[in-house]
mmCIF file of C-alpha atoms and ligand atoms in Angstrom:
data_model
loop_
_atom_site.group_PDB
_atom_site.id
_atom_site.type_symbol
_atom_site.label_atom_id
_atom_site.label_comp_id
_atom_site.label_asym_id
_atom_site.label_seq_id
_atom_site.Cartn_x
_atom_site.Cartn_y
_atom_site.Cartn_z
ATOM 1 C CA MET M 333 20.825 -15.444 11.399
ATOM 2 C CA ASP M 334 17.499 -14.643 12.918
ATOM 3 C CA LEU M 335 15.336 -12.884 10.353
ATOM 4 C CA PHE M 336 14.649 -9.999 12.681
ATOM 5 C CA ASP M 337 18.226 -9.462 13.943
ATOM 6 C CA SER M 338 18.820 -6.427 11.789
ATOM 7 C CA LEU M 339 15.693 -4.468 12.711
ATOM 8 C CA PRO M 340 16.400 -0.950 13.979
ATOM 9 C CA PRO M 341 16.415 -1.322 17.787
ATOM 10 C CA ASP M 342 13.184 0.600 18.328
ATOM 11 C CA THR M 343 11.148 -1.126 15.602
ATOM 12 C CA ALA M 344 8.503 -3.299 17.176
ATOM 13 C CA LEU M 345 7.165 -6.061 14.991
ATOM 14 C CA THR M 346 3.747 -7.631 15.446
ATOM 15 C CA PRO M 347 2.872 -10.872 13.647
ATOM 16 C CA MET M 348 -0.640 -10.440 12.201
ATOM 17 C CA ALA M 349 -1.184 -13.827 10.578
ATOM 18 C CA PRO M 350 1.045 -16.494 8.989
ATOM 19 C CA GLY M 351 3.191 -14.591 6.462
ATOM 20 C CA ALA M 352 1.888 -11.170 7.570
ATOM 21 C CA VAL M 353 3.593 -8.664 9.878
ATOM 22 C CA LEU M 354 3.186 -5.100 11.078
ATOM 23 C CA LEU M 355 6.446 -3.134 11.356
ATOM 24 C CA HIS M 356 5.587 -0.320 13.752
ATOM 25 C CA GLY M 357 7.009 3.068 12.765
ATOM 26 C CA PHE M 358 9.377 1.446 10.269
ATOM 27 C CA ALA M 359 9.363 4.495 7.937
ATOM 28 C CA ARG M 360 8.982 7.253 10.502
ATOM 29 C CA GLU M 361 12.533 8.569 10.414
ATOM 30 C CA GLU M 362 12.446 8.886 6.611
ATOM 31 C CA ASP M 363 8.973 10.397 6.462
ATOM 32 C CA ALA M 364 9.896 13.809 5.036
ATOM 33 C CA LEU M 365 12.084 12.295 2.321
ATOM 34 C CA LEU M 366 9.425 9.747 1.371
ATOM 35 C CA LEU M 367 6.705 12.403 1.271
ATOM 36 C CA GLN M 368 8.827 14.584 -1.002
ATOM 37 C CA ALA M 369 9.271 11.644 -3.395
ATOM 38 C CA ILE M 370 5.531 10.907 -3.354
ATOM 39 C CA GLU M 371 4.583 14.541 -3.995
ATOM 40 C CA SER M 372 6.924 14.644 -6.970
ATOM 41 C CA VAL M 373 5.201 11.568 -8.436
ATOM 42 C CA LEU M 374 1.808 13.186 -7.851
ATOM 43 C CA THR M 375 2.716 16.357 -9.730
ATOM 44 C CA GLN M 376 3.499 14.148 -12.757
ATOM 45 C CA ALA M 377 0.542 11.774 -12.343
ATOM 46 C CA PRO M 378 -2.181 13.530 -10.332
ATOM 47 C CA LEU M 379 -4.538 11.611 -8.044
ATOM 48 C CA ARG M 380 -7.926 10.679 -9.420
ATOM 49 C CA HIS M 381 -11.058 8.871 -8.349
ATOM 50 C CA TRP M 382 -11.645 5.830 -10.556
ATOM 51 C CA GLN M 383 -15.011 4.325 -11.355
ATOM 52 C CA THR M 384 -15.575 0.798 -10.112
ATOM 53 C CA PRO M 385 -16.795 -1.823 -12.600
ATOM 54 C CA GLY M 386 -20.152 -1.479 -10.820
ATOM 55 C CA GLY M 387 -20.334 2.222 -11.712
ATOM 56 C CA TYR M 388 -19.449 3.759 -8.327
ATOM 57 C CA THR M 389 -16.835 6.480 -7.925
ATOM 58 C CA MET M 390 -14.121 5.434 -5.468
ATOM 59 C CA SER M 391 -13.732 7.698 -2.430
ATOM 60 C CA VAL M 392 -9.972 7.079 -2.392
ATOM 61 C CA GLY M 393 -7.814 9.173 -4.762
ATOM 62 C CA MET M 394 -5.295 7.043 -6.668
ATOM 63 C CA SER M 395 -2.115 7.288 -8.696
ATOM 64 C CA ASN M 396 0.898 5.053 -9.394
ATOM 65 C CA CYS M 397 4.611 4.951 -9.959
ATOM 66 C CA GLY M 398 6.854 2.271 -11.413
ATOM 67 C CA PRO M 399 6.601 0.329 -14.704
ATOM 68 C CA LEU M 400 2.987 -0.691 -14.049
ATOM 69 C CA GLY M 401 0.014 1.035 -12.458
ATOM 70 C CA TRP M 402 -3.299 -0.232 -11.119
ATOM 71 C CA VAL M 403 -6.398 1.323 -12.676
ATOM 72 C CA SER M 404 -10.116 0.706 -12.541
ATOM 73 C CA GLY M 405 -12.943 1.456 -14.933
ATOM 74 C CA ALA M 406 -16.223 0.212 -16.328
ATOM 75 C CA SER M 407 -14.454 -2.752 -17.942
ATOM 76 C CA GLY M 408 -12.754 -3.889 -14.717
ATOM 77 C CA TYR M 409 -9.491 -3.642 -12.815
ATOM 78 C CA ARG M 410 -6.159 -3.935 -14.566
ATOM 79 C CA TYR M 411 -2.494 -2.949 -14.644
ATOM 80 C CA THR M 412 -1.368 -0.564 -17.377
ATOM 81 C CA ALA M 413 2.056 0.765 -18.414
ATOM 82 C CA GLN M 414 0.572 4.207 -19.106
ATOM 83 C CA ASP M 415 -1.473 6.662 -17.130
ATOM 84 C CA PRO M 416 -4.842 6.666 -18.966
ATOM 85 C CA ALA M 417 -5.299 10.356 -18.105
ATOM 86 C CA SER M 418 -2.159 11.489 -19.945
ATOM 87 C CA SER M 419 -1.216 8.474 -22.114
ATOM 88 C CA GLN M 420 2.272 8.864 -20.614
ATOM 89 C CA PRO M 421 4.220 6.110 -18.833
ATOM 90 C CA TRP M 422 3.731 6.171 -15.051
ATOM 91 C CA PRO M 423 6.490 8.130 -13.263
ATOM 92 C CA ALA M 424 9.523 6.048 -12.304
ATOM 93 C CA MET M 425 9.508 4.585 -8.804
ATOM 94 C CA PRO M 426 11.723 6.875 -6.702
ATOM 95 C CA GLU M 427 14.782 5.128 -5.266
ATOM 96 C CA SER M 428 13.814 6.090 -1.709
ATOM 97 C CA LEU M 429 10.459 4.308 -2.057
ATOM 98 C CA MET M 430 11.897 1.221 -3.738
ATOM 99 C CA ASP M 431 14.569 0.975 -1.071
ATOM 100 C CA LEU M 432 12.081 1.257 1.781
ATOM 101 C CA ALA M 433 9.855 -1.444 0.272
ATOM 102 C CA GLN M 434 12.781 -3.813 -0.196
ATOM 103 C CA ARG M 435 14.055 -3.310 3.353
ATOM 104 C CA ALA M 436 10.597 -3.864 4.828
ATOM 105 C CA ALA M 437 10.090 -7.017 2.761
ATOM 106 C CA ALA M 438 13.495 -8.380 3.769
ATOM 107 C CA GLN M 439 12.796 -7.721 7.471
ATOM 108 C CA SER M 440 9.567 -9.655 7.082
ATOM 109 C CA GLY M 441 11.073 -12.758 5.517
ATOM 110 C CA TYR M 442 10.823 -11.841 1.803
ATOM 111 C CA PRO M 443 14.454 -11.181 0.805
ATOM 112 C CA HIS M 444 14.227 -10.793 -2.985
ATOM 113 C CA PHE M 445 11.335 -8.378 -3.439
ATOM 114 C CA GLU M 446 11.540 -6.388 -6.710
ATOM 115 C CA PRO M 447 8.305 -4.413 -7.001
ATOM 116 C CA ASP M 448 7.259 -3.318 -10.498
ATOM 117 C CA ALA M 449 4.194 -1.366 -9.357
ATOM 118 C CA CYS M 450 3.386 1.048 -6.564
ATOM 119 C CA LEU M 451 -0.222 2.149 -6.031
ATOM 120 C CA ILE M 452 -0.604 5.455 -4.213
ATOM 121 C CA ASN M 453 -3.880 5.872 -2.309
ATOM 122 C CA GLN M 454 -4.966 9.129 -0.706
ATOM 123 C CA TYR M 455 -7.751 9.108 1.896
ATOM 124 C CA ALA M 456 -9.529 12.279 2.975
ATOM 125 C CA PRO M 457 -11.717 12.057 6.102
ATOM 126 C CA GLY M 458 -14.620 9.729 5.296
ATOM 127 C CA ALA M 459 -12.846 7.873 2.468
ATOM 128 C CA LYS M 460 -12.745 4.089 2.762
ATOM 129 C CA LEU M 461 -11.809 0.960 0.863
ATOM 130 C CA SER M 462 -14.126 -2.021 1.062
ATOM 131 C CA LEU M 463 -12.881 -5.557 1.693
ATOM 132 C CA HIS M 464 -11.042 -7.032 -1.278
ATOM 133 C CA GLN M 465 -8.170 -9.313 -2.264
ATOM 134 C CA ASP M 466 -5.127 -8.111 -4.228
ATOM 135 C CA LYS M 467 -5.202 -10.738 -6.952
ATOM 136 C CA ASP M 468 -4.644 -8.898 -10.229
ATOM 137 C CA GLU M 469 -0.905 -9.644 -9.984
ATOM 138 C CA HIS M 470 0.467 -12.607 -11.977
ATOM 139 C CA ASP M 471 3.139 -13.256 -9.386
ATOM 140 C CA LEU M 472 1.502 -14.307 -6.125
ATOM 141 C CA SER M 473 4.772 -15.648 -4.698
ATOM 142 C CA GLU M 474 5.854 -12.125 -3.759
ATOM 143 C CA PRO M 475 4.300 -10.159 -0.891
ATOM 144 C CA ILE M 476 2.418 -6.870 -0.781
ATOM 145 C CA VAL M 477 4.281 -4.128 1.099
ATOM 146 C CA SER M 478 2.054 -1.364 2.436
ATOM 147 C CA LEU M 479 3.311 1.988 3.794
ATOM 148 C CA SER M 480 1.009 4.290 5.758
ATOM 149 C CA LEU M 481 1.614 8.018 6.286
ATOM 150 C CA GLY M 482 -0.499 10.757 7.836
ATOM 151 C CA LEU M 483 -3.767 10.314 9.720
ATOM 152 C CA PRO M 484 -4.349 6.984 11.507
ATOM 153 C CA ALA M 485 -6.684 4.410 9.985
ATOM 154 C CA VAL M 486 -8.396 1.171 10.957
ATOM 155 C CA PHE M 487 -7.048 -1.527 8.627
ATOM 156 C CA LEU M 488 -9.153 -4.665 8.306
ATOM 157 C CA PHE M 489 -7.202 -7.845 7.694
ATOM 158 C CA GLY M 490 -8.866 -11.236 7.345
ATOM 159 C CA THR M 491 -8.105 -14.531 5.686
ATOM 160 C CA ALA M 492 -8.475 -15.786 2.117
ATOM 161 C CA SER M 493 -12.122 -16.492 2.918
ATOM 162 C CA ARG M 494 -14.506 -13.544 2.786
ATOM 163 C CA ALA M 495 -16.705 -15.308 5.356
ATOM 164 C CA ASP M 496 -14.056 -14.964 8.105
ATOM 165 C CA ARG M 497 -14.472 -11.813 10.130
ATOM 166 C CA PRO M 498 -11.367 -9.632 9.637
ATOM 167 C CA GLN M 499 -9.202 -8.415 12.514
ATOM 168 C CA ARG M 500 -8.930 -4.662 13.057
ATOM 169 C CA TRP M 501 -5.497 -3.030 13.184
ATOM 170 C CA ARG M 502 -4.791 0.631 13.900
ATOM 171 C CA LEU M 503 -2.175 1.870 11.432
ATOM 172 C CA VAL M 504 -0.373 5.110 12.220
ATOM 173 C CA HIS M 505 2.130 7.347 10.451
ATOM 174 C CA GLY M 506 5.220 5.374 9.425
ATOM 175 C CA ASP M 507 3.769 1.906 9.903
ATOM 176 C CA VAL M 508 4.501 -0.738 7.266
ATOM 177 C CA VAL M 509 2.467 -3.918 6.806
ATOM 178 C CA VAL M 510 3.823 -6.828 4.745
ATOM 179 C CA TRP M 511 1.640 -9.746 3.729
ATOM 180 C CA GLY M 512 2.585 -12.729 1.591
ATOM 181 C CA GLY M 513 2.883 -16.503 1.598
ATOM 182 C CA PRO M 514 -0.176 -18.049 3.289
ATOM 183 C CA SER M 515 -1.659 -14.533 3.734
ATOM 184 C CA ARG M 516 -1.069 -13.283 0.197
ATOM 185 C CA LEU M 517 -4.757 -13.508 -0.761
ATOM 186 C CA ALA M 518 -6.121 -12.287 2.576
ATOM 187 C CA PHE M 519 -9.166 -10.021 2.319
ATOM 188 C CA HIS M 520 -8.365 -6.517 3.538
ATOM 189 C CA GLY M 521 -9.840 -3.030 3.577
ATOM 190 C CA VAL M 522 -9.867 0.317 5.341
ATOM 191 C CA ASN M 523 -12.665 1.779 7.490
ATOM 192 C CA ALA M 524 -13.887 5.313 6.795
ATOM 193 C CA LEU M 525 -11.029 7.634 7.779
ATOM 194 C CA GLY M 526 -11.612 9.695 10.899
ATOM 195 C CA ASP M 527 -11.065 13.442 10.779
ATOM 196 C CA GLY M 528 -7.901 15.004 12.154
ATOM 197 C CA GLU M 529 -4.849 17.034 11.321
ATOM 198 C CA HIS M 530 -1.451 15.415 10.894
ATOM 199 C CA SER M 531 1.615 17.588 11.529
ATOM 200 C CA LEU M 532 3.348 16.618 8.263
ATOM 201 C CA LEU M 533 0.491 15.585 5.929
ATOM 202 C CA GLY M 534 -2.430 17.674 7.147
ATOM 203 C CA ARG M 535 -5.963 16.325 6.817
ATOM 204 C CA ARG M 536 -5.274 13.098 4.925
ATOM 205 C CA ARG M 537 -3.742 9.656 4.924
ATOM 206 C CA LEU M 538 -1.455 8.306 2.204
ATOM 207 C CA ASN M 539 -0.993 4.587 1.665
ATOM 208 C CA LEU M 540 1.451 3.083 -0.815
ATOM 209 C CA THR M 541 1.253 -0.564 -1.797
ATOM 210 C CA PHE M 542 4.249 -2.074 -3.558
ATOM 211 C CA ARG M 543 3.531 -5.075 -5.727
ATOM 212 C CA ARG M 544 5.266 -7.535 -8.018
ATOM 213 C CA VAL M 545 2.884 -7.883 -10.928
ATOM 214 C CA ARG M 546 4.836 -9.747 -13.630
HETATM 215 C C1 LIG F 452 -5.009 -1.258 -0.525
HETATM 216 O O1 LIG F 452 -5.557 -2.303 -0.192
HETATM 217 O O2 LIG F 452 -4.696 -1.023 -1.699
HETATM 218 C C2 LIG F 452 -4.703 -0.164 0.478
HETATM 219 C C3 LIG F 452 -4.718 -0.559 1.896
HETATM 220 C C4 LIG F 452 -4.529 0.626 2.794
HETATM 221 O O3 LIG F 452 -4.855 1.766 2.428
HETATM 222 O O4 LIG F 452 -4.047 0.448 3.939
HETATM 223 FE FE1 LIG F 453 -5.521 -4.009 -1.513
#
């Protein structure tokens, strides 16, 4: 069977790099359901702006769901089982989110994806994320699955070498990007978010990245 045979008929797929694809509008039809699940996580584990190890405050608001969550502080980046703000476990990963991540991974050639962490990023106009690699996960054989909702953003996606100039991709509401295999350690980031008003999310962008950490 061709890997892409079972894509919904109107899902366009753009290869970005070896092991990396953009699934255009993959989540659009489920957007309201997904947003409801995300908002319920955020009432339990509110967004916050972490300090970087270098002492800066991140412009992106962050939270997590699933067994593990990504946090940052003066002592570095790490995954924790508890929300440091409440000392409670992170909220469970809603079934709708888990299911979306697994379907997107499977469509992209990663059939056995079992994420144990989901980082929720919220961008207000002006917020950005500088170029970095996702390499705090022990398991680099599994991909990163990234869901974008709300205002459009310019996503930078390079190679495993910081010296290579990244390509620029416009990500819109409902887009899903999956990167793994030869692209798993690609440098990536997000340009400062432009202002606007999205019909469902208002003046913001949400991005969820699903990861297999352990
Ligand atoms: C991330 O690298 O964690 C987020 C990427 C994005 O917001 O598109
Ligand atoms: Fe990242």
